[in-house]
Amino acid sequence: MRKTILLNNRPQGKPTVSNFEFVTEDSELTVSEGEILLEAAYVSVDPYLRGRMSDAKSYIPPFELNKPVHSGVVAKVVASKNEKFKEGDYVSGMLNWSTQQISNGEGLNKVDGSKAPLSTYLGVLGMTGLTAYLGLNEIGKPQAGETIVVSGAAGAVGSVVGQIAKILGLKVIGIAGTDEKIDMLKDKFGFDAGINYNTSKDINADLKKLAPNGVDIYFDNVGGPISDAVLFNINRFARIIICGAISVYNETELPTSLSVQPFLVKNSALMQGFIVSNYAEKFPEAIQKLAGWLSEGKLTYTETIVEGFDNIPSAFIDLFEGKNKGKMIVKI
Amino acid sequence: MRKTILLNNRPQGKPTVSNFEFVTEDSELTVSEGEILLEAAYVSVDPYLRGRMSDAKSYIPPFELNKPVHSGVVAKVVASKNEKFKEGDYVSGMLNWSTQQISNGEGLNKVDGSKAPLSTYLGVLGMTGLTAYLGLNEIGKPQAGETIVVSGAAGAVGSVVGQIAKILGLKVIGIAGTDEKIDMLKDKFGFDAGINYNTSKDINADLKKLAPNGVDIYFDNVGGPISDAVLFNINRFARIIICGAISVYNETELPTSLSVQPFLVKNSALMQGFIVSNYAEKFPEAIQKLAGWLSEGKLTYTETIVEGFDNIPSAFIDLFEGKNKGKMIVKI
């Protein structure tokens, strides 16, 4: 018996479990020539998936209704008629939210659980780490001695961004939503300072104290009022990396905020959106760097691992309540 | 007798003549060793000056109160004790709003009225042309066949941007505020199409019709709701050049608008503010290009020339009513 999760209807505002439908099938899957049969081991849930659940007007390409949702998955090859993969291999790639599925192997990479835990291939050695490394380096062009602010800093991407920035010699300030997360940023990830946006009376004023020389790079995972506050502190030639906008993914109306244009003109500042696949040709170099830092102990990570296929939707929904620390992963 | 215009008090909202004070002095100016005596010939009034009239919170560096306002000026050397300049030379540079003044020559460039009309050194061969050329090329990185939208298109910078884009093989759509300006964009400057934002019922929908393949470059002179409408039409990897924000210069509260971050993430788009002096090392190359196109007749320009030193403040104020076509210049 295998289970699959379909997008049943498009979320209005915050997603709920009723947006998803579980389908159970008993028929055996047939492996044709060139194909492999996969059994899901770890499933990644990520804020950006919310965008793809909306219709075409907001984020493209949207997921289709009544079709399986897909995301980053580490899966075990349980049968193979494809010479590139053998039974027992583990692979990572964009796969359906299904306990079992057939693939022709395209877009899948073999991963080695003896070199690093399998879940890291969805996190620090997967899209999460690549997003952090490539967004920071390709757009942020960090220089030792500069100051960076990271929002969503305790999240999967944010915590890696801050650590890489420290390795590169920057002053790193993280913004997150609980004191526990702020402590983790400083104690575990080596951030220089943190701001709890839920208890701060004035994020702008706090930043002025923590970054008296201004902000050179802002790695923006959230958008909204937190990003507005950072704008008041950017330096001339600042680089603002727009990685995500979790604060607005669930808005049903298009959100408004402080006009950024006057700040960008005044400071000759840059704001650049990206998705990690823009830099696909740099993946090997980035993975090599990240794996090196990981094995040297310069880079660490936090995972929130939820157990059980049935809990994928609720784990996804919990992202929008900030219930995860670091990468949110469901172990099947 | 010489006259000087001081900033008397900071505009609240739209500037008025009462923000300025005229001072008349009878004393002779003394030319010391290394100095020159200048007589203003043409004075440039520009939207960005409004920003500098505000206090430090909004645009820096602000003009000082009870000090002369300054902007681009073409002046005649009427006495010289500086070997680089002789009587009868014309120079351009940032100079005070004064009928006569002393300078040590720093930052001044000699200009030649026999090669091009003196006023063009404040326009198409001056900061205006440089802003258009360098903003478009350095940030926009235009490619033949792409589509560009220019707001403030009938203004001094906008009309040059559109013409350069046509020379480079782009499809050019201008946004301006009267039908007469739209006709000028198409008939005089060779734009492919124009949108009158005052009569358009839906700029977003008009753009969808005029740019069915989407917008690759947006040269933004205005900010505000016009720019919001363009955002809905940007393509993947779009470049948005933030040159000015005339729609918000006079706002007394910080303006809000559609959040740009979701659009930038979705399209991997870039938004970059600049001032022309960032690219000072490219001025000679740019001037050469512009002067070449001008003499070949590929580039033309419009000036609105107001006569009389006393009319400088009102000419400046008229910018915010869109009363100028092309570069607004006061002839002394």
XYZ file of C-alpha atoms in Angstrom:
664
model
C 0.000 0.000 0.000
C 1.367 3.372 -0.926
C 0.197 6.830 0.029
C 0.349 10.043 -1.968
C -0.539 13.614 -0.971
C -2.402 15.710 -3.561
C -3.115 19.423 -3.585
C -6.869 19.322 -3.078
C -7.592 23.037 -3.227
C -5.525 26.218 -3.162
C -4.878 27.755 0.263
C -6.592 31.050 0.970
C -4.199 32.751 3.345
C -2.524 30.329 5.728
C -2.547 26.738 4.477
C -4.570 24.121 6.390
C -4.608 20.331 6.331
C -7.859 20.498 4.349
C -5.887 21.860 1.378
C -4.396 18.391 0.995
C -5.843 15.008 0.188
C -4.329 11.638 1.021
C -4.747 8.939 -1.583
C -4.059 5.291 -0.809
C -3.402 2.774 -3.573
C -2.817 -0.951 -3.353
C -1.752 -1.747 -6.933
C 1.897 -2.676 -7.415
C 4.040 -0.165 -9.301
C 5.690 -1.629 -12.402
C 9.314 -0.783 -13.158
C 9.897 -0.507 -16.926
C 13.219 -0.511 -18.718
C 15.287 2.578 -17.696
C 13.218 3.216 -14.578
C 13.721 2.846 -10.846
C 11.329 2.312 -7.975
C 11.875 4.713 -5.105
C 10.835 4.626 -1.486
C 10.796 8.017 0.226
C 13.158 8.318 3.207
C 13.175 12.069 3.991
C 10.885 14.804 2.650
C 11.768 18.486 2.737
C 9.034 21.033 3.484
C 9.884 24.618 2.571
C 8.178 28.022 2.710
C 8.506 28.581 -1.061
C 6.104 25.686 -1.676
C 3.327 27.928 -0.393
C 3.875 30.178 -3.401
C 3.526 27.268 -5.796
C 0.213 26.317 -4.182
C -1.272 29.660 -5.266
C -2.681 30.138 -8.718
C -0.738 31.508 -11.639
C -1.375 35.140 -10.805
C 1.023 35.151 -7.900
C 3.785 32.548 -8.147
C 4.686 30.411 -11.094
C 4.702 27.639 -11.957
C 1.850 26.685 -9.644
C 1.211 23.124 -8.554
C -1.704 21.508 -10.345
C -4.842 20.705 -8.395
C -5.500 17.009 -7.686
C -1.909 16.186 -8.567
C 0.838 15.177 -6.099
C 2.706 17.982 -4.370
C 6.462 17.671 -4.851
C 9.551 18.973 -3.085
C 13.084 17.900 -2.256
C 13.120 14.224 -1.239
C 15.809 11.700 -0.319
C 14.660 8.272 -1.443
C 15.970 4.721 -1.481
C 16.188 2.769 -4.723
C 14.275 -0.444 -4.031
C 14.259 -1.763 -7.596
C 16.200 -0.668 -10.655
C 16.079 -1.253 -14.393
C 18.348 1.780 -14.929
C 22.070 1.104 -15.136
C 22.945 4.344 -13.337
C 21.256 3.251 -10.109
C 21.288 0.030 -8.163
C 19.107 -1.343 -5.426
C 20.080 0.163 -2.091
C 21.328 3.454 -3.533
C 19.982 6.663 -2.044
C 19.122 9.575 -4.306
C 17.965 13.160 -3.826
C 15.848 15.280 -6.144
C 12.466 16.867 -6.682
C 10.003 14.047 -6.086
C 6.352 13.581 -5.240
C 4.983 13.449 -1.747
C 4.472 9.669 -2.130
C 5.728 6.770 -0.074
C 6.681 5.013 -3.327
C 7.104 6.243 -6.886
C 8.642 5.419 -10.242
C 11.354 7.655 -11.770
C 13.447 7.555 -14.934
C 16.324 8.949 -12.878
C 16.399 12.363 -14.552
C 17.343 15.155 -12.160
C 18.254 12.725 -9.379
C 21.643 12.737 -7.666
C 23.105 9.838 -5.740
C 23.873 10.712 -2.129
C 26.141 8.938 0.322
C 24.874 8.415 3.841
C 28.316 7.391 5.046
C 29.797 10.810 4.246
C 27.054 12.880 5.871
C 23.640 12.060 7.355
C 21.063 11.519 4.598
C 18.905 14.402 5.817
C 21.727 16.893 5.198
C 21.307 16.354 1.448
C 17.995 18.175 1.823
C 19.576 20.838 4.017
C 23.066 22.162 4.362
C 24.380 19.997 1.476
C 21.208 20.419 -0.581
C 19.070 23.257 -1.856
C 19.199 24.995 1.513
C 22.973 25.227 1.636
C 23.204 26.084 -2.065
C 20.646 28.854 -1.665
C 22.574 30.317 1.245
C 25.997 30.024 -0.375
C 25.071 31.193 -3.866
C 22.675 33.968 -2.851
C 25.236 35.379 -0.437
C 28.204 35.132 -2.785
C 26.715 35.794 -6.213
C 24.502 38.716 -5.204
C 25.892 39.845 -1.842
C 29.567 39.810 -2.884
C 30.609 39.833 0.779
C 33.822 41.524 1.889
C 35.572 40.881 5.206
C 34.765 43.643 7.676
C 31.323 44.376 6.268
C 28.089 44.043 8.222
C 25.306 41.680 7.162
C 21.786 41.366 8.504
C 19.925 38.094 8.015
C 16.178 37.834 8.526
C 14.578 34.461 9.119
C 17.982 33.869 10.653
C 17.067 30.747 12.617
C 15.564 29.168 9.535
C 17.277 26.617 7.361
C 18.780 29.078 4.887
C 19.321 31.950 7.322
C 21.409 29.951 9.776
C 23.726 28.797 6.989
C 24.008 32.323 5.533
C 25.114 33.690 8.900
C 27.727 30.989 9.385
C 29.192 31.445 5.908
C 29.307 35.209 6.474
C 31.227 34.620 9.725
C 33.668 32.312 7.921
C 34.192 35.125 5.399
C 34.928 37.664 8.136
C 31.734 39.701 8.297
C 29.859 41.044 11.284
C 26.584 39.097 11.386
C 23.290 40.209 12.924
C 20.323 37.832 12.841
C 16.631 38.596 13.205
C 14.365 35.840 14.529
C 11.167 35.416 16.507
C 12.015 33.951 19.929
C 14.706 34.493 22.561
C 15.533 30.794 22.317
C 16.266 31.223 18.616
C 18.385 34.309 19.268
C 20.420 32.356 21.827
C 20.886 29.574 19.284
C 22.068 32.061 16.626
C 24.745 33.379 18.948
C 25.736 30.212 20.823
C 25.469 27.570 18.136
C 25.949 29.471 14.885
C 28.350 32.181 16.046
C 26.267 35.212 15.031
C 27.547 38.448 16.589
C 24.123 39.644 17.653
C 20.427 38.973 17.291
C 17.120 40.836 17.422
C 13.891 39.180 18.522
C 11.302 40.838 16.276
C 8.478 39.759 18.568
C 9.835 41.574 21.614
C 11.820 44.400 19.998
C 10.107 47.749 20.499
C 11.877 49.241 17.482
C 13.881 47.020 15.134
C 15.240 50.074 13.303
C 16.598 51.534 16.568
C 18.003 48.165 17.661
C 19.823 47.838 14.351
C 21.272 51.328 14.705
C 22.807 50.219 17.997
C 24.024 46.818 16.810
C 25.258 48.040 13.411
C 26.469 51.581 14.087
C 28.375 51.566 10.777
C 25.269 50.589 8.845
C 24.285 47.488 6.912
C 26.200 46.469 3.785
C 24.323 43.277 2.964
C 20.807 42.253 3.869
C 19.838 38.635 3.238
C 16.064 38.891 3.219
C 14.066 35.756 3.881
C 10.909 37.451 5.099
C 9.887 40.772 3.496
C 7.280 42.913 5.266
C 7.860 45.298 8.189
C 11.136 43.650 9.278
C 12.621 44.439 5.892
C 11.256 47.976 6.070
C 13.194 48.489 9.307
C 16.417 47.235 7.737
C 16.047 49.685 4.822
C 16.603 52.614 7.199
C 20.050 51.244 7.991
C 21.506 50.328 4.618
C 24.786 51.815 3.511
C 25.784 53.277 0.197
C 26.180 50.443 -2.343
C 24.277 48.020 -0.093
C 23.227 44.689 -1.581
C 19.818 43.306 -0.633
C 19.355 39.638 -1.478
C 15.683 38.753 -1.846
C 15.535 35.059 -1.082
C 11.998 34.773 0.148
C 9.067 36.632 1.508
C 7.532 34.280 4.072
C 5.677 37.187 5.668
C 3.634 37.682 2.525
C 3.223 34.161 1.120
C -0.054 33.774 2.934
C -1.484 37.210 2.132
C -4.609 37.018 0.016
C -4.275 40.654 -1.091
C -1.050 41.884 -2.660
C 0.845 43.404 0.250
C 2.079 46.969 0.450
C 5.088 48.194 2.354
C 7.454 51.107 2.549
C 8.438 52.198 -0.960
C 11.942 50.886 -1.481
C 12.793 53.060 -4.476
C 13.787 56.217 -2.550
C 16.088 54.142 -0.314
C 17.681 52.449 -3.304
C 18.295 55.740 -5.131
C 19.631 57.486 -2.076
C 22.102 54.690 -1.343
C 22.843 53.459 -4.877
C 21.706 50.150 -3.467
C 20.880 46.907 -5.224
C 17.969 44.564 -4.579
C 17.989 41.246 -6.374
C 15.585 38.342 -6.306
C 16.765 34.861 -7.201
C 16.064 31.186 -7.159
C 18.931 28.837 -6.613
C 18.599 27.146 -9.997
C 19.768 30.399 -11.661
C 23.235 29.394 -10.527
C 23.066 25.691 -11.389
C 26.484 25.774 -13.055
C 28.015 26.743 -9.702
C 26.437 23.885 -7.702
C 29.486 21.580 -7.755
C 31.836 24.327 -6.525
C 29.350 25.341 -3.831
C 28.727 21.793 -2.596
C 32.463 21.226 -2.379
C 32.903 24.356 -0.237
C 29.964 23.494 1.995
C 31.036 19.863 2.467
C 34.556 21.039 3.289
C 33.379 23.485 5.940
C 31.000 20.855 7.317
C 33.745 18.250 7.709
C 36.118 20.830 9.214
C 33.446 21.658 11.782
C 33.195 25.273 10.628
C 29.612 24.804 9.563
C 26.897 23.268 11.657
C 23.161 22.964 11.202
C 19.922 22.432 12.977
C 17.131 20.219 11.800
C 13.615 19.860 13.016
C 12.726 16.287 12.126
C 9.081 15.290 12.222
C 8.330 11.588 11.916
C 5.728 9.989 9.671
C 4.490 10.463 6.127
C 1.056 11.522 7.374
C 2.601 14.523 9.126
C 3.991 16.178 5.983
C 1.110 18.691 5.643
C 1.175 19.706 9.301
C 4.981 20.062 9.258
C 4.618 22.314 6.218
C 1.952 24.413 7.941
C 4.087 24.718 11.071
C 6.713 26.601 9.022
C 4.419 29.607 8.993
C 4.199 29.570 12.775
C 7.967 29.494 13.093
C 7.797 26.106 14.838
C 10.922 24.849 13.077
C 14.472 25.523 14.072
C 16.647 25.207 11.024
C 15.668 22.837 8.270
C 12.248 21.232 8.591
C 12.311 17.636 7.425
C 9.837 14.783 7.609
C 11.325 11.330 8.142
C 9.220 8.646 6.511
C 24.818 94.194 -8.854
C 24.611 90.425 -8.487
C 21.795 88.241 -7.313
C 21.914 84.935 -5.424
C 19.143 82.528 -4.489
C 19.310 80.986 -1.004
C 17.316 78.119 0.466
C 15.249 80.048 2.978
C 13.343 77.159 4.522
C 12.793 73.487 3.692
C 9.781 72.679 1.514
C 6.963 70.806 3.202
C 5.477 68.804 0.380
C 5.540 70.657 -2.923
C 8.110 73.466 -3.037
C 6.898 77.068 -3.301
C 8.652 80.337 -4.145
C 8.585 81.206 -0.449
C 11.150 78.442 0.177
C 13.711 80.641 -1.583
C 15.186 84.022 -0.815
C 16.770 86.417 -3.308
C 19.802 88.338 -2.060
C 21.175 91.321 -3.956
C 24.730 92.537 -3.410
C 26.518 95.516 -4.918
C 30.087 94.855 -3.769
C 32.593 93.857 -6.479
C 33.862 90.291 -6.321
C 37.663 90.059 -6.061
C 39.519 87.463 -8.134
C 42.530 86.076 -6.225
C 45.431 84.090 -7.679
C 44.181 80.760 -9.096
C 40.581 81.908 -9.278
C 38.137 82.858 -11.991
C 35.091 85.124 -12.048
C 32.056 83.472 -13.605
C 28.851 84.865 -15.025
C 25.985 82.384 -15.205
C 24.667 81.718 -18.713
C 22.377 78.678 -18.274
C 21.113 77.092 -15.061
C 19.768 73.539 -14.865
C 16.792 72.804 -12.630
C 16.253 69.122 -11.842
C 13.812 67.011 -9.818
C 16.582 65.515 -7.664
C 17.256 68.969 -6.150
C 13.975 68.598 -4.264
C 15.527 65.728 -2.315
C 18.497 67.832 -1.314
C 16.171 70.534 -0.005
C 14.827 68.102 2.593
C 16.606 67.508 5.861
C 19.123 64.760 6.434
C 16.537 62.122 7.272
C 15.424 61.701 3.699
C 18.096 62.612 1.147
C 21.750 63.349 1.731
C 23.611 65.541 1.581
C 20.944 68.202 2.124
C 21.420 71.818 1.080
C 22.179 74.118 3.990
C 19.609 76.680 5.003
C 20.434 80.319 4.169
C 23.136 79.178 1.751
C 22.979 79.341 -2.053
C 21.246 76.500 -3.833
C 23.481 74.925 -6.476
C 22.955 72.792 -9.557
C 24.438 72.278 -13.000
C 25.355 75.638 -14.553
C 27.029 76.773 -17.765
C 28.919 80.000 -17.047
C 31.170 82.408 -18.897
C 34.620 83.201 -17.582
C 34.667 87.010 -17.320
C 37.988 87.320 -15.481
C 40.727 84.770 -14.850
C 43.766 84.437 -12.636
C 43.846 80.678 -13.314
C 46.021 79.497 -16.180
C 43.576 76.745 -17.138
C 40.843 79.217 -18.052
C 40.858 82.429 -20.055
C 38.365 85.234 -20.385
C 35.595 84.283 -22.769
C 35.764 80.538 -22.043
C 32.564 78.764 -21.126
C 32.546 76.148 -18.380
C 30.032 73.720 -16.919
C 29.866 72.358 -13.402
C 28.003 72.423 -10.122
C 27.690 76.107 -9.290
C 25.583 78.386 -7.152
C 22.343 79.945 -8.251
C 24.128 83.341 -8.565
C 24.449 85.711 -11.479
C 28.171 86.016 -10.655
C 30.523 83.942 -8.529
C 34.151 83.138 -7.871
C 35.549 79.642 -8.445
C 38.981 78.016 -8.174
C 38.083 75.978 -11.247
C 37.855 72.644 -9.470
C 35.203 70.362 -10.929
C 34.604 72.663 -13.911
C 34.857 71.489 -17.512
C 35.366 73.759 -20.498
C 32.571 73.504 -23.031
C 32.562 74.558 -26.676
C 29.518 76.432 -27.958
C 30.653 75.995 -31.541
C 30.384 72.203 -31.357
C 26.951 72.053 -29.737
C 24.604 74.644 -28.238
C 25.782 75.668 -24.762
C 22.539 74.476 -23.151
C 23.188 70.885 -24.306
C 26.096 70.668 -21.866
C 23.443 70.724 -19.132
C 21.298 68.236 -21.005
C 22.040 65.584 -23.536
C 25.830 66.162 -23.324
C 25.755 66.769 -19.576
C 24.458 65.009 -16.483
C 21.145 64.266 -18.184
C 22.685 62.373 -21.072
C 25.219 60.652 -18.823
C 22.478 59.543 -16.437
C 20.480 58.096 -19.308
C 23.423 56.392 -21.005
C 25.134 54.988 -17.928
C 22.000 53.969 -16.047
C 20.682 52.159 -19.091
C 23.940 50.435 -20.011
C 25.583 49.742 -16.661
C 22.466 48.483 -14.888
C 20.035 47.694 -17.698
C 22.517 45.790 -19.879
C 20.168 46.173 -22.864
C 20.040 43.518 -25.573
C 18.595 44.036 -29.041
C 15.080 42.637 -29.244
C 14.247 43.239 -25.597
C 11.430 45.476 -24.394
C 12.044 48.512 -22.205
C 9.542 50.720 -20.404
C 10.576 54.257 -19.477
C 8.580 56.307 -16.992
C 8.923 60.080 -16.938
C 9.575 59.386 -20.603
C 9.064 62.944 -21.847
C 11.451 64.270 -19.234
C 15.068 65.142 -19.857
C 16.538 61.764 -18.902
C 13.629 59.638 -20.089
C 13.597 60.970 -23.633
C 17.311 60.236 -24.011
C 16.952 56.743 -22.499
C 14.273 55.863 -25.024
C 16.315 57.079 -27.968
C 19.438 55.202 -26.879
C 17.341 52.064 -26.411
C 15.998 52.460 -29.955
C 19.547 52.888 -31.288
C 20.443 49.635 -29.492
C 17.528 47.778 -31.096
C 15.017 47.531 -28.252
C 11.264 47.956 -28.300
C 10.576 51.149 -26.332
C 7.400 52.076 -24.475
C 7.189 55.448 -22.743
C 4.876 56.560 -19.954
C 4.088 60.284 -19.688
C 1.296 62.579 -18.555
C -0.268 64.246 -21.621
C -1.290 63.173 -25.111
C 0.938 65.902 -26.494
C 3.932 64.328 -24.721
C 2.985 60.875 -25.978
C 2.852 62.211 -29.541
C 6.268 63.780 -29.051
C 7.703 60.476 -27.775
C 6.562 58.676 -30.875
C 7.015 61.376 -33.520
C 10.145 63.121 -32.345
C 11.980 60.507 -30.297
C 10.952 57.365 -32.161
C 9.402 55.475 -29.232
C 7.338 52.497 -30.361
C 4.404 53.303 -28.095
C 3.323 55.472 -25.212
C 0.861 55.425 -22.324
C -0.726 58.588 -20.914
C -0.926 57.817 -17.211
C -3.472 60.573 -16.693
C -6.013 59.128 -19.099
C -5.156 55.414 -18.958
C -7.853 53.463 -17.148
C -5.426 50.658 -16.324
C -1.698 51.067 -16.987
C -1.081 47.406 -16.196
C -3.602 46.298 -18.824
C -2.281 48.807 -21.374
C 1.224 47.458 -20.869
C 0.020 43.885 -21.339
C -1.289 44.936 -24.746
C 1.740 47.001 -25.780
C 4.339 44.588 -24.394
C 2.764 41.153 -24.871
C 6.172 39.512 -24.350
C 6.682 41.315 -21.047
C 9.129 43.955 -19.872
C 12.851 43.196 -19.702
C 14.077 46.605 -18.555
C 12.240 49.317 -16.645
C 13.938 52.700 -16.413
C 12.097 54.201 -13.464
C 12.105 57.971 -13.090
C 8.963 58.251 -11.002
C 8.216 55.497 -8.473
C 4.696 55.286 -7.031
C 1.646 53.669 -8.649
C 3.058 53.827 -12.202
C 5.962 51.667 -11.109
C 3.588 49.301 -9.320
C 1.767 48.744 -12.621
C 5.014 47.974 -14.445
C 5.944 45.344 -11.827
C 3.051 43.147 -12.960
C 4.644 42.927 -16.398
C 8.302 42.246 -15.715
C 9.983 39.209 -17.186
C 12.321 36.718 -15.626
C 15.726 38.361 -15.084
C 14.236 41.845 -15.556
C 16.404 44.829 -14.641
C 14.745 47.798 -12.953
C 16.854 50.936 -12.981
C 15.872 53.285 -10.175
C 16.893 56.704 -11.404
C 14.477 58.880 -9.518
C 11.252 58.947 -7.645
C 9.668 62.266 -8.596
C 6.273 61.031 -7.427
C 7.514 60.770 -3.877
C 9.998 63.652 -3.561
C 7.265 65.917 -2.253
C 5.702 63.438 0.156
C 5.953 64.518 3.763
C 5.318 61.001 5.039
C 7.411 58.080 3.844
C 5.369 56.594 1.010
C 4.154 53.019 0.798
C 3.510 51.042 -2.352
C 3.106 47.522 -3.574
C 5.747 45.299 -1.961
C 8.352 44.698 -4.634
C 10.025 41.724 -2.971
C 7.576 39.034 -4.132
C 7.856 40.295 -7.727
C 11.651 40.292 -7.541
C 11.829 36.750 -6.126
C 9.307 35.392 -8.571
C 11.166 36.826 -11.559
C 14.763 36.693 -10.310
C 14.672 40.396 -11.067
C 17.115 43.122 -10.159
C 16.347 46.608 -8.879
C 19.264 49.009 -8.614
C 19.421 52.627 -7.521
C 22.234 54.857 -8.713
C 23.538 58.338 -9.089
C 25.500 59.167 -12.176
C 28.699 59.969 -10.285
C 29.035 56.267 -9.391
C 30.209 55.797 -12.968
C 32.469 58.846 -13.218
C 35.281 56.820 -14.783
C 32.973 56.088 -17.737
C 32.012 59.726 -18.427
C 34.500 60.288 -21.284
C 33.407 57.150 -23.147
C 29.736 58.048 -22.623
C 30.111 61.674 -23.754
C 31.904 60.500 -26.858
C 29.071 58.123 -27.721
C 26.397 60.733 -27.044
C 28.168 63.467 -29.009
C 28.621 61.050 -31.908
C 24.940 60.105 -32.017
C 23.991 63.782 -31.673
C 26.134 64.850 -34.630
C 24.903 61.903 -36.711
C 21.349 63.017 -36.026
C 20.479 59.752 -34.264
C 19.856 61.540 -31.001
C 17.720 64.599 -30.585
C 16.487 66.452 -27.546
C 13.881 68.820 -26.270
C 14.532 71.719 -23.982
C 12.155 73.939 -22.152
C 14.063 77.181 -21.789
C 12.772 79.728 -19.330
C 14.325 83.182 -19.486
C 15.543 85.222 -16.553
C 17.457 84.541 -13.370
C 14.446 85.515 -11.248
C 12.459 82.629 -12.739
C 14.765 79.858 -11.497
C 12.556 78.942 -8.487
C 9.329 78.905 -10.488
C 10.964 76.857 -13.268
C 12.084 74.370 -10.604
C 8.591 74.214 -9.105
C 7.053 73.699 -12.557
C 8.979 70.410 -12.846
C 6.577 68.889 -10.343
C 3.596 69.912 -12.456
C 5.125 68.316 -15.547
C 5.260 71.699 -17.304
C 8.608 70.931 -18.927
C 9.157 68.948 -22.059
C 12.634 67.499 -21.954
C 15.356 69.314 -20.106
C 14.256 72.356 -18.087
C 16.834 75.116 -18.311
C 16.853 78.749 -17.249
C 18.688 81.143 -19.550
C 20.174 84.016 -17.626
